[in-house]
């Protein structure tokens, strides 16, 4: 079955870049997503990438996809205290219908 | 804006009680989902529905049931709540096609004592 893994914690200083990593096992993934969850809130979609792309950039966010290694990363440039949250990667794989499989989430802490 | 609402933000119930968690979406989405979120385990899919009166088991359906009588509403039912069902419950909805993006409600923090 499909599995999505992330490290649990990341701590960075304000102004630095953050890189959150994710590995997945299903090679038939079609879409891969990054969601953000602020304290006490639901998940909010940050960005997604289609599996035929290697990179996607959206303002301070850069998503890199390495299909060969089944590795997805989210880079946040100039990290701010407001970026402190839990970040989830998720995948939709071919044959999964409308289901998404979520990773365990990475708690990002931004320190002054 | 897509809006997914959940009936309660916080709920405290006793062991053995029947618990209803309600979710409503206002975007005419075909698909609705119930997850539970536990530290270190991420989001785990309990049940989902792709149409009115249709339901499919997710990864952890044991101890739960669902109901979808109207397109906009998806209910999660705990027939006899147990302490190991203490968790954050998240509802989501999505439309067919496009990017399959799921829109989430704010969550219900359920405590079973």
mmCIF file of N, CA and C in Angstrom, chain B residues 3-80:
data_model
loop_
_atom_site.group_PDB
_atom_site.id
_atom_site.type_symbol
_atom_site.label_atom_id
_atom_site.label_comp_id
_atom_site.label_asym_id
_atom_site.label_seq_id
_atom_site.Cartn_x
_atom_site.Cartn_y
_atom_site.Cartn_z
ATOM 1 N N UNK B 3 -16.599 26.748 1.926
ATOM 2 C CA UNK B 3 -16.716 26.697 3.371
ATOM 3 C C UNK B 3 -17.142 25.301 3.803
ATOM 4 N N UNK B 4 -16.355 24.749 4.722
ATOM 5 C CA UNK B 4 -16.703 23.485 5.351
ATOM 6 C C UNK B 4 -16.838 23.771 6.841
ATOM 7 N N UNK B 5 -18.004 23.475 7.375
ATOM 8 C CA UNK B 5 -18.226 23.750 8.793
ATOM 9 C C UNK B 5 -18.474 22.452 9.539
ATOM 10 N N UNK B 6 -18.057 22.443 10.785
ATOM 11 C CA UNK B 6 -18.274 21.294 11.649
ATOM 12 C C UNK B 6 -19.064 21.765 12.855
ATOM 13 N N UNK B 7 -19.940 20.879 13.350
ATOM 14 C CA UNK B 7 -20.948 21.297 14.324
ATOM 15 C C UNK B 7 -20.372 21.779 15.644
ATOM 16 N N UNK B 8 -19.242 21.233 16.053
ATOM 17 C CA UNK B 8 -18.673 21.621 17.346
ATOM 18 C C UNK B 8 -17.168 21.757 17.214
ATOM 19 N N UNK B 9 -16.561 22.690 17.938
ATOM 20 C CA UNK B 9 -15.101 22.768 17.986
ATOM 21 C C UNK B 9 -14.553 21.847 19.079
ATOM 22 N N UNK B 10 -15.274 21.786 20.189
ATOM 23 C CA UNK B 10 -14.859 20.945 21.314
ATOM 24 C C UNK B 10 -16.067 20.155 21.804
ATOM 25 N N UNK B 11 -15.805 18.898 22.170
ATOM 26 C CA UNK B 11 -16.882 18.018 22.630
ATOM 27 C C UNK B 11 -16.303 17.108 23.692
ATOM 28 N N UNK B 12 -17.029 16.942 24.791
ATOM 29 C CA UNK B 12 -16.629 16.001 25.831
ATOM 30 C C UNK B 12 -17.765 15.026 26.040
ATOM 31 N N UNK B 13 -17.483 13.749 25.908
ATOM 32 C CA UNK B 13 -18.495 12.710 26.039
ATOM 33 C C UNK B 13 -17.994 11.625 26.983
ATOM 34 N N UNK B 14 -18.954 10.859 27.489
ATOM 35 C CA UNK B 14 -18.592 9.765 28.393
ATOM 36 C C UNK B 14 -18.497 8.452 27.615
ATOM 37 N N UNK B 15 -17.703 7.545 28.128
ATOM 38 C CA UNK B 15 -17.573 6.209 27.540
ATOM 39 C C UNK B 15 -18.945 5.581 27.392
ATOM 40 N N UNK B 16 -19.193 5.007 26.217
ATOM 41 C CA UNK B 16 -20.459 4.331 25.962
ATOM 42 C C UNK B 16 -21.522 5.206 25.332
ATOM 43 N N UNK B 17 -21.332 6.517 25.339
ATOM 44 C CA UNK B 17 -22.319 7.404 24.730
ATOM 45 C C UNK B 17 -22.285 7.297 23.211
ATOM 46 N N UNK B 18 -23.400 7.599 22.588
ATOM 47 C CA UNK B 18 -23.460 7.701 21.130
ATOM 48 C C UNK B 18 -23.132 9.144 20.772
ATOM 49 N N UNK B 19 -22.225 9.320 19.818
ATOM 50 C CA UNK B 19 -21.736 10.654 19.477
ATOM 51 C C UNK B 19 -21.968 10.918 17.991
ATOM 52 N N UNK B 20 -22.482 12.100 17.705
ATOM 53 C CA UNK B 20 -22.693 12.520 16.322
ATOM 54 C C UNK B 20 -21.806 13.719 16.032
ATOM 55 N N UNK B 21 -21.007 13.624 14.967
ATOM 56 C CA UNK B 21 -20.239 14.770 14.491
ATOM 57 C C UNK B 21 -20.786 15.121 13.116
ATOM 58 N N UNK B 22 -21.140 16.407 12.972
ATOM 59 C CA UNK B 22 -21.768 16.837 11.724
ATOM 60 C C UNK B 22 -20.821 17.708 10.909
ATOM 61 N N UNK B 23 -20.916 17.574 9.599
ATOM 62 C CA UNK B 23 -20.094 18.363 8.690
ATOM 63 C C UNK B 23 -20.969 18.842 7.537
ATOM 64 N N UNK B 24 -20.842 20.112 7.207
ATOM 65 C CA UNK B 24 -21.632 20.685 6.114
ATOM 66 C C UNK B 24 -20.700 21.471 5.194
ATOM 67 N N UNK B 25 -20.865 21.276 3.888
ATOM 68 C CA UNK B 25 -20.092 22.053 2.911
ATOM 69 C C UNK B 25 -21.057 22.773 1.979
ATOM 70 N N UNK B 26 -20.618 23.947 1.509
ATOM 71 C CA UNK B 26 -21.534 24.793 0.737
ATOM 72 C C UNK B 26 -21.128 24.931 -0.724
ATOM 73 N N UNK B 27 -20.275 24.026 -1.211
ATOM 74 C CA UNK B 27 -19.779 24.169 -2.583
ATOM 75 C C UNK B 27 -20.296 23.086 -3.519
ATOM 76 N N UNK B 28 -21.328 22.364 -3.106
ATOM 77 C CA UNK B 28 -21.917 21.349 -3.981
ATOM 78 C C UNK B 28 -20.891 20.270 -4.364
ATOM 79 N N UNK B 29 -19.975 19.967 -3.464
ATOM 80 C CA UNK B 29 -18.966 18.960 -3.738
ATOM 81 C C UNK B 29 -19.553 17.559 -3.663
ATOM 82 N N UNK B 30 -19.064 16.710 -4.574
ATOM 83 C CA UNK B 30 -19.540 15.330 -4.596
ATOM 84 C C UNK B 30 -18.942 14.497 -3.459
ATOM 85 N N UNK B 31 -17.703 14.770 -3.127
ATOM 86 C CA UNK B 31 -16.951 13.910 -2.210
ATOM 87 C C UNK B 31 -16.788 14.534 -0.831
ATOM 88 N N UNK B 32 -16.973 13.709 0.184
ATOM 89 C CA UNK B 32 -16.750 14.175 1.545
ATOM 90 C C UNK B 32 -15.997 13.104 2.330
ATOM 91 N N UNK B 33 -15.217 13.550 3.299
ATOM 92 C CA UNK B 33 -14.277 12.675 3.996
ATOM 93 C C UNK B 33 -14.293 12.973 5.502
ATOM 94 N N UNK B 34 -14.056 11.929 6.283
ATOM 95 C CA UNK B 34 -13.799 12.085 7.713
ATOM 96 C C UNK B 34 -12.436 11.487 8.044
ATOM 97 N N UNK B 35 -11.619 12.298 8.735
ATOM 98 C CA UNK B 35 -10.301 11.875 9.192
ATOM 99 C C UNK B 35 -10.236 12.040 10.710
ATOM 100 N N UNK B 36 -9.318 11.291 11.302
ATOM 101 C CA UNK B 36 -8.912 11.635 12.655
ATOM 102 C C UNK B 36 -7.423 11.954 12.637
ATOM 103 N N UNK B 37 -7.051 12.900 13.486
ATOM 104 C CA UNK B 37 -5.668 13.364 13.533
ATOM 105 C C UNK B 37 -5.114 13.135 14.919
ATOM 106 N N UNK B 38 -4.019 12.387 14.997
ATOM 107 C CA UNK B 38 -3.357 12.099 16.267
ATOM 108 C C UNK B 38 -1.882 12.432 16.133
ATOM 109 N N UNK B 39 -1.276 12.967 17.186
ATOM 110 C CA UNK B 39 0.143 13.367 17.111
ATOM 111 C C UNK B 39 1.030 12.218 16.648
ATOM 112 N N UNK B 40 1.884 12.512 15.680
ATOM 113 C CA UNK B 40 2.818 11.512 15.182
ATOM 114 C C UNK B 40 2.229 10.530 14.191
ATOM 115 N N UNK B 41 0.907 10.567 14.016
ATOM 116 C CA UNK B 41 0.254 9.625 13.090
ATOM 117 C C UNK B 41 -0.331 10.330 11.876
ATOM 118 N N UNK B 42 -0.312 11.633 11.878
ATOM 119 C CA UNK B 42 -0.862 12.370 10.751
ATOM 120 C C UNK B 42 -2.369 12.243 10.671
ATOM 121 N N UNK B 43 -2.899 12.302 9.464
ATOM 122 C CA UNK B 43 -4.332 12.164 9.230
ATOM 123 C C UNK B 43 -4.623 10.750 8.752
ATOM 124 N N UNK B 44 -5.576 10.124 9.366
ATOM 125 C CA UNK B 44 -5.991 8.782 8.950
ATOM 126 C C UNK B 44 -7.455 8.830 8.527
ATOM 127 N N UNK B 45 -7.713 8.246 7.374
ATOM 128 C CA UNK B 45 -9.051 8.298 6.788
ATOM 129 C C UNK B 45 -9.962 7.275 7.450
ATOM 130 N N UNK B 46 -11.112 7.746 7.929
ATOM 131 C CA UNK B 46 -12.066 6.863 8.604
ATOM 132 C C UNK B 46 -13.092 6.349 7.585
ATOM 133 N N UNK B 47 -13.803 7.264 6.964
ATOM 134 C CA UNK B 47 -14.808 6.946 5.941
ATOM 135 C C UNK B 47 -14.816 8.079 4.921
ATOM 136 N N UNK B 48 -15.293 7.762 3.725
ATOM 137 C CA UNK B 48 -15.555 8.809 2.754
ATOM 138 C C UNK B 48 -16.793 8.478 1.953
ATOM 139 N N UNK B 49 -17.268 9.475 1.254
ATOM 140 C CA UNK B 49 -18.493 9.314 0.477
ATOM 141 C C UNK B 49 -18.324 10.076 -0.833
ATOM 142 N N UNK B 50 -18.690 9.448 -1.940
ATOM 143 C CA UNK B 50 -18.565 10.116 -3.227
ATOM 144 C C UNK B 50 -19.928 10.472 -3.831
ATOM 145 N N UNK B 51 -20.982 10.211 -3.067
ATOM 146 C CA UNK B 51 -22.316 10.574 -3.554
ATOM 147 C C UNK B 51 -23.295 10.412 -2.396
ATOM 148 N N UNK B 52 -24.456 10.998 -2.560
ATOM 149 C CA UNK B 52 -25.492 10.866 -1.536
ATOM 150 C C UNK B 52 -25.797 9.387 -1.322
ATOM 151 N N UNK B 53 -25.927 9.025 -0.052
ATOM 152 C CA UNK B 53 -26.234 7.654 0.377
ATOM 153 C C UNK B 53 -25.137 6.645 0.061
ATOM 154 N N UNK B 54 -24.018 7.093 -0.478
ATOM 155 C CA UNK B 54 -22.898 6.191 -0.741
ATOM 156 C C UNK B 54 -21.827 6.402 0.313
ATOM 157 N N UNK B 55 -21.162 5.329 0.709
ATOM 158 C CA UNK B 55 -20.080 5.437 1.675
ATOM 159 C C UNK B 55 -19.059 4.343 1.403
ATOM 160 N N UNK B 56 -17.816 4.675 1.729
ATOM 161 C CA UNK B 56 -16.738 3.718 1.563
ATOM 162 C C UNK B 56 -15.878 3.737 2.827
ATOM 163 N N UNK B 57 -15.400 2.579 3.235
ATOM 164 C CA UNK B 57 -14.508 2.520 4.392
ATOM 165 C C UNK B 57 -13.139 3.080 4.021
ATOM 166 N N UNK B 58 -12.575 3.786 4.981
ATOM 167 C CA UNK B 58 -11.210 4.242 4.831
ATOM 168 C C UNK B 58 -10.255 3.258 5.481
ATOM 169 N N UNK B 59 -9.219 3.798 6.087
ATOM 170 C CA UNK B 59 -8.182 2.939 6.667
ATOM 171 C C UNK B 59 -8.502 2.461 8.082
ATOM 172 N N UNK B 60 -9.321 3.233 8.809
ATOM 173 C CA UNK B 60 -9.619 2.886 10.210
ATOM 174 C C UNK B 60 -11.114 3.037 10.502
ATOM 175 N N UNK B 61 -11.978 2.257 9.866
ATOM 176 C CA UNK B 61 -13.422 2.432 10.066
ATOM 177 C C UNK B 61 -13.989 1.816 11.337
ATOM 178 N N UNK B 62 -13.219 0.981 12.001
ATOM 179 C CA UNK B 62 -13.756 0.231 13.149
ATOM 180 C C UNK B 62 -14.206 1.183 14.253
ATOM 181 N N UNK B 63 -15.428 0.970 14.737
ATOM 182 C CA UNK B 63 -15.961 1.783 15.814
ATOM 183 C C UNK B 63 -16.695 3.027 15.342
ATOM 184 N N UNK B 64 -16.760 3.205 14.009
ATOM 185 C CA UNK B 64 -17.394 4.384 13.427
ATOM 186 C C UNK B 64 -18.412 3.972 12.369
ATOM 187 N N UNK B 65 -19.389 4.834 12.149
ATOM 188 C CA UNK B 65 -20.260 4.706 10.989
ATOM 189 C C UNK B 65 -20.520 6.114 10.467
ATOM 190 N N UNK B 66 -21.110 6.200 9.272
ATOM 191 C CA UNK B 66 -21.349 7.505 8.664
ATOM 192 C C UNK B 66 -22.731 7.517 8.028
ATOM 193 N N UNK B 67 -23.174 8.723 7.749
ATOM 194 C CA UNK B 67 -24.454 8.903 7.078
ATOM 195 C C UNK B 67 -24.353 10.091 6.137
ATOM 196 N N UNK B 68 -24.869 9.889 4.908
ATOM 197 C CA UNK B 68 -24.930 11.008 3.975
ATOM 198 C C UNK B 68 -26.290 10.974 3.290
ATOM 199 N N UNK B 69 -27.238 11.665 3.896
ATOM 200 C CA UNK B 69 -28.604 11.727 3.377
ATOM 201 C C UNK B 69 -28.791 12.886 2.406
ATOM 202 N N UNK B 70 -27.974 13.930 2.558
ATOM 203 C CA UNK B 70 -28.013 15.069 1.645
ATOM 204 C C UNK B 70 -26.600 15.348 1.165
ATOM 205 N N UNK B 71 -26.512 15.936 -0.016
ATOM 206 C CA UNK B 71 -25.205 16.125 -0.642
ATOM 207 C C UNK B 71 -24.286 16.980 0.218
ATOM 208 N N UNK B 72 -24.848 17.980 0.887
ATOM 209 C CA UNK B 72 -24.008 18.927 1.601
ATOM 210 C C UNK B 72 -23.616 18.467 3.010
ATOM 211 N N UNK B 73 -24.174 17.380 3.484
ATOM 212 C CA UNK B 73 -23.988 17.004 4.882
ATOM 213 C C UNK B 73 -23.451 15.586 5.018
ATOM 214 N N UNK B 74 -22.430 15.425 5.865
ATOM 215 C CA UNK B 74 -21.819 14.118 6.071
ATOM 216 C C UNK B 74 -21.605 13.971 7.576
ATOM 217 N N UNK B 75 -22.212 12.963 8.151
ATOM 218 C CA UNK B 75 -22.179 12.783 9.601
ATOM 219 C C UNK B 75 -21.316 11.592 9.970
ATOM 220 N N UNK B 76 -20.556 11.762 11.026
ATOM 221 C CA UNK B 76 -19.752 10.671 11.587
ATOM 222 C C UNK B 76 -20.394 10.267 12.904
ATOM 223 N N UNK B 77 -20.580 8.970 13.091
ATOM 224 C CA UNK B 77 -21.267 8.470 14.270
ATOM 225 C C UNK B 77 -20.362 7.513 15.027
ATOM 226 N N UNK B 78 -20.228 7.760 16.316
ATOM 227 C CA UNK B 78 -19.547 6.823 17.193
ATOM 228 C C UNK B 78 -20.649 6.129 17.990
ATOM 229 N N UNK B 79 -20.910 4.886 17.676
ATOM 230 C CA UNK B 79 -22.056 4.174 18.263
ATOM 231 C C UNK B 79 -21.925 4.046 19.775
ATOM 232 N N UNK B 80 -20.712 3.781 20.243
ATOM 233 C CA UNK B 80 -20.455 3.641 21.674
ATOM 234 C C UNK B 80 -19.040 4.149 21.924
#
